[in-house]
mmCIF file of C-alpha atoms in Angstrom:
data_model
loop_
_atom_site.group_PDB
_atom_site.id
_atom_site.type_symbol
_atom_site.label_atom_id
_atom_site.label_comp_id
_atom_site.label_asym_id
_atom_site.label_seq_id
_atom_site.Cartn_x
_atom_site.Cartn_y
_atom_site.Cartn_z
ATOM 1 C CA MET R 19 -18.709 -156.114 -20.970
ATOM 2 C CA LYS R 20 -22.360 -155.279 -21.107
ATOM 3 C CA THR R 21 -22.852 -152.077 -19.307
ATOM 4 C CA THR R 22 -26.559 -150.717 -18.835
ATOM 5 C CA LEU R 23 -28.141 -147.854 -17.004
ATOM 6 C CA THR R 24 -31.191 -148.527 -15.093
ATOM 7 C CA ILE R 25 -33.214 -146.503 -12.916
ATOM 8 C CA THR R 26 -34.577 -148.603 -10.118
ATOM 9 C CA ARG R 27 -36.087 -148.150 -6.648
ATOM 10 C CA THR R 28 -33.655 -149.249 -3.720
ATOM 11 C CA SER R 29 -34.405 -148.834 -0.024
ATOM 12 C CA ALA R 30 -36.995 -146.027 0.366
ATOM 13 C CA PRO R 31 -39.128 -145.587 -2.683
ATOM 14 C CA PRO R 32 -38.102 -142.357 -4.551
ATOM 15 C CA GLU R 33 -40.643 -139.897 -5.859
ATOM 16 C CA ALA R 34 -39.123 -139.265 -9.182
ATOM 17 C CA THR R 35 -37.115 -141.922 -11.405
ATOM 18 C CA GLY R 36 -36.287 -142.319 -15.095
ATOM 19 C CA ALA R 37 -34.680 -145.160 -17.084
ATOM 20 C CA ARG R 38 -32.413 -145.595 -20.147
ATOM 21 C CA ARG R 39 -30.074 -148.479 -21.447
ATOM 22 C CA LEU R 40 -26.655 -147.454 -22.155
ATOM 23 C CA PRO R 41 -24.588 -149.003 -24.999
ATOM 24 C CA PRO R 42 -21.572 -151.231 -23.872
ATOM 25 C CA THR R 43 -19.057 -149.002 -25.514
ATOM 26 C CA ALA R 44 -16.201 -146.845 -24.541
ATOM 27 C CA GLU R 45 -18.740 -143.915 -24.386
ATOM 28 C CA VAL R 46 -20.659 -145.486 -21.466
ATOM 29 C CA ALA R 47 -19.403 -142.548 -19.139
ATOM 30 C CA ARG R 48 -20.401 -139.793 -21.675
ATOM 31 C CA ALA R 49 -23.842 -141.551 -22.050
ATOM 32 C CA ALA R 50 -24.268 -141.769 -18.234
ATOM 33 C CA ARG R 51 -23.581 -138.073 -17.858
ATOM 34 C CA ALA R 52 -26.007 -137.239 -20.564
ATOM 35 C CA HIS R 53 -28.693 -139.315 -19.071
ATOM 36 C CA VAL R 54 -28.117 -137.606 -15.560
ATOM 37 C CA ALA R 55 -28.175 -134.268 -17.128
ATOM 38 C CA GLU R 56 -31.358 -134.945 -18.909
ATOM 39 C CA ARG R 57 -33.044 -136.308 -15.866
ATOM 40 C CA LEU R 58 -31.870 -133.169 -13.798
ATOM 41 C CA GLY R 59 -33.525 -130.898 -16.460
ATOM 42 C CA GLU R 60 -36.753 -132.916 -16.371
ATOM 43 C CA TRP R 61 -36.644 -132.662 -12.507
ATOM 44 C CA ARG R 62 -36.096 -128.977 -12.688
ATOM 45 C CA ALA R 63 -32.646 -129.271 -11.058
ATOM 46 C CA PRO R 64 -30.195 -127.985 -13.658
ATOM 47 C CA GLY R 65 -28.227 -126.110 -10.628
ATOM 48 C CA LEU R 66 -26.878 -129.638 -9.758
ATOM 49 C CA ILE R 67 -25.905 -130.967 -13.170
ATOM 50 C CA ASP R 68 -22.123 -130.055 -13.010
ATOM 51 C CA GLU R 69 -21.496 -131.878 -9.926
ATOM 52 C CA ALA R 70 -23.899 -134.735 -10.535
ATOM 53 C CA THR R 71 -22.532 -135.614 -13.890
ATOM 54 C CA LEU R 72 -18.987 -135.369 -12.560
ATOM 55 C CA VAL R 73 -19.630 -137.690 -9.831
ATOM 56 C CA THR R 74 -21.602 -140.005 -12.322
ATOM 57 C CA SER R 75 -18.720 -140.056 -14.627
ATOM 58 C CA GLU R 76 -16.144 -141.079 -11.913
ATOM 59 C CA LEU R 77 -18.253 -143.857 -10.405
ATOM 60 C CA VAL R 78 -19.503 -145.438 -13.878
ATOM 61 C CA THR R 79 -15.672 -145.227 -14.898
ATOM 62 C CA ASN R 80 -14.588 -147.028 -11.843
ATOM 63 C CA GLY R 81 -17.394 -149.489 -12.414
ATOM 64 C CA VAL R 82 -16.251 -150.274 -15.930
ATOM 65 C CA ARG R 83 -12.532 -150.287 -15.229
ATOM 66 C CA HIS R 84 -12.433 -152.166 -11.805
ATOM 67 C CA GLY R 85 -15.825 -153.986 -11.423
ATOM 68 C CA GLN R 86 -17.332 -157.049 -13.084
ATOM 69 C CA ALA R 87 -20.193 -156.940 -15.554
ATOM 70 C CA PRO R 88 -22.886 -155.988 -15.622
ATOM 71 C CA VAL R 89 -22.269 -152.342 -14.521
ATOM 72 C CA CYS R 90 -25.488 -150.476 -13.864
ATOM 73 C CA LEU R 91 -26.296 -146.853 -12.867
ATOM 74 C CA ASP R 92 -29.320 -146.040 -10.586
ATOM 75 C CA VAL R 93 -30.228 -142.328 -10.110
ATOM 76 C CA HIS R 94 -33.179 -140.953 -8.371
ATOM 77 C CA LEU R 95 -34.627 -138.061 -6.249
ATOM 78 C CA VAL R 96 -35.344 -138.921 -2.733
ATOM 79 C CA ARG R 97 -37.469 -136.955 -0.467
ATOM 80 C CA GLY R 98 -35.661 -135.849 2.729
ATOM 81 C CA GLU R 99 -37.385 -137.195 5.913
ATOM 82 C CA ARG R 100 -37.504 -135.528 9.454
ATOM 83 C CA GLY R 101 -35.795 -132.350 8.281
ATOM 84 C CA GLU R 102 -33.241 -133.865 5.898
ATOM 85 C CA PRO R 103 -32.794 -132.179 2.581
ATOM 86 C CA ASP R 104 -34.199 -133.718 -0.556
ATOM 87 C CA ARG R 105 -31.234 -135.225 -2.411
ATOM 88 C CA LEU R 106 -29.994 -137.001 -5.476
ATOM 89 C CA ARG R 107 -28.851 -140.474 -5.052
ATOM 90 C CA ILE R 108 -26.526 -141.884 -7.576
ATOM 91 C CA GLU R 109 -25.638 -145.647 -7.351
ATOM 92 C CA VAL R 110 -23.178 -147.566 -9.612
ATOM 93 C CA TRP R 111 -23.212 -151.267 -9.044
ATOM 94 C CA ASP R 112 -21.361 -154.230 -10.495
ATOM 95 C CA GLY R 113 -20.818 -157.954 -9.777
ATOM 96 C CA GLY R 114 -17.288 -157.402 -8.404
ATOM 97 C CA PRO R 115 -16.154 -157.986 -4.840
ATOM 98 C CA GLY R 116 -15.914 -154.243 -3.912
ATOM 99 C CA PHE R 117 -13.194 -152.482 -2.007
ATOM 100 C CA ASP R 118 -12.476 -151.469 1.409
ATOM 101 C CA LEU R 119 -13.457 -147.764 1.854
ATOM 102 C CA ASP R 120 -11.248 -147.234 4.956
ATOM 103 C CA VAL R 121 -8.186 -148.369 2.821
ATOM 104 C CA VAL R 122 -9.160 -145.817 0.094
ATOM 105 C CA ARG R 123 -9.488 -142.944 2.695
ATOM 106 C CA LYS R 124 -6.330 -143.934 4.408
ATOM 107 C CA ARG R 125 -4.429 -143.533 1.063
ATOM 108 C CA TRP R 126 -5.755 -139.858 1.034
ATOM 109 C CA THR R 127 -3.922 -138.970 4.247
ATOM 110 C CA SER R 128 -0.835 -140.910 3.622
ATOM 111 C CA ASP R 129 2.605 -139.063 3.237
ATOM 112 C CA ASP R 130 3.495 -140.674 -0.028
ATOM 113 C CA ASP R 131 0.066 -139.603 -1.745
ATOM 114 C CA GLY R 132 -1.156 -142.667 -2.999
ATOM 115 C CA LEU R 133 -3.258 -140.871 -5.644
ATOM 116 C CA ALA R 134 -0.480 -140.820 -8.207
ATOM 117 C CA GLU R 135 -1.815 -143.928 -9.757
ATOM 118 C CA GLY R 136 -5.450 -143.588 -9.227
ATOM 119 C CA GLY R 137 -8.116 -142.836 -6.543
ATOM 120 C CA ARG R 138 -8.626 -139.189 -7.708
ATOM 121 C CA GLY R 139 -12.319 -140.067 -8.787
ATOM 122 C CA LEU R 140 -13.213 -141.175 -5.527
ATOM 123 C CA ARG R 141 -11.612 -137.967 -3.943
ATOM 124 C CA LEU R 142 -13.698 -135.933 -6.338
ATOM 125 C CA THR R 143 -16.697 -137.894 -5.293
ATOM 126 C CA ASP R 144 -15.894 -137.243 -1.626
ATOM 127 C CA ALA R 145 -15.529 -133.422 -2.309
ATOM 128 C CA LEU R 146 -18.840 -132.964 -4.321
ATOM 129 C CA SER R 147 -21.019 -135.273 -2.307
ATOM 130 C CA GLU R 148 -23.143 -134.613 0.860
ATOM 131 C CA ASP R 149 -22.210 -138.225 1.547
ATOM 132 C CA TRP R 150 -21.101 -141.411 -0.246
ATOM 133 C CA GLY R 151 -20.118 -144.915 0.609
ATOM 134 C CA THR R 152 -20.078 -148.554 -0.653
ATOM 135 C CA TYR R 153 -21.837 -151.761 0.212
ATOM 136 C CA VAL R 154 -22.230 -155.298 -1.096
ATOM 137 C CA ASN R 155 -25.839 -156.547 -1.493
ATOM 138 C CA ASN R 156 -27.038 -159.801 -3.197
ATOM 139 C CA GLY R 157 -23.748 -160.220 -4.865
ATOM 140 C CA ARG R 158 -23.571 -156.663 -6.217
ATOM 141 C CA HIS R 159 -20.988 -154.235 -5.154
ATOM 142 C CA VAL R 160 -22.739 -150.763 -4.941
ATOM 143 C CA VAL R 161 -20.821 -147.421 -4.755
ATOM 144 C CA TRP R 162 -23.302 -144.620 -3.855
ATOM 145 C CA ALA R 163 -23.253 -140.741 -3.629
ATOM 146 C CA CYS R 164 -25.969 -138.261 -2.420
ATOM 147 C CA LEU R 165 -25.964 -134.694 -3.465
ATOM 148 C CA SER R 166 -28.250 -132.077 -1.702
ATOM 149 C CA LEU R 167 -30.878 -130.472 -3.656
ATOM 150 C CA THR R 168 -31.147 -127.695 -1.120
ATOM 151 C CA ASP R 169 -29.183 -125.220 -3.446
ATOM 152 C CA VAL R 170 -30.817 -125.786 -6.649
ATOM 153 C CA THR R 171 -34.090 -124.991 -8.204
ATOM 154 C CA ASP R 172 -37.250 -126.279 -6.370
ATOM 155 C CA VAL R 173 -38.161 -129.864 -7.442
ATOM 156 C CA THR R 174 -41.361 -130.140 -5.498
ATOM 157 C CA ASP R 175 -43.517 -130.135 -8.844
ATOM 158 C CA VAL R 176 -41.976 -133.502 -9.922
ATOM 159 C CA MET R 177 -41.714 -135.186 -6.563
#
């Protein structure tokens, strides 16, 4: 499976982006984590590295395991609008059909704990992210997560 890491502009243009191609190997999650950590260091937001790299690892792993090639990672800083905080947006997309987010969330509340065989990565994403979700656009299934930058070092110099 060809797996790449790209940093692209999605809806609103971000003020800070970076790009790096990842090798299509079993080490793709490690390479994705390293890329995100490096970008956050450059963007002077090292306080977000632990949470962001864990979320990135979970989303990339799910994309590689359950999605269809190519799998790509988009990560960028987005300036908050109308009083919203600045945030890091992580998106992982692939060519697969996607999944029903309501079904996933319903499993989390079931009595038989449907997490025994999987789903813990999205639960971690839910716990660590300010917001997250999924959508399909132009034949791509996208899972995204936003992490707030309000509790980390000021990133205004790079934005």
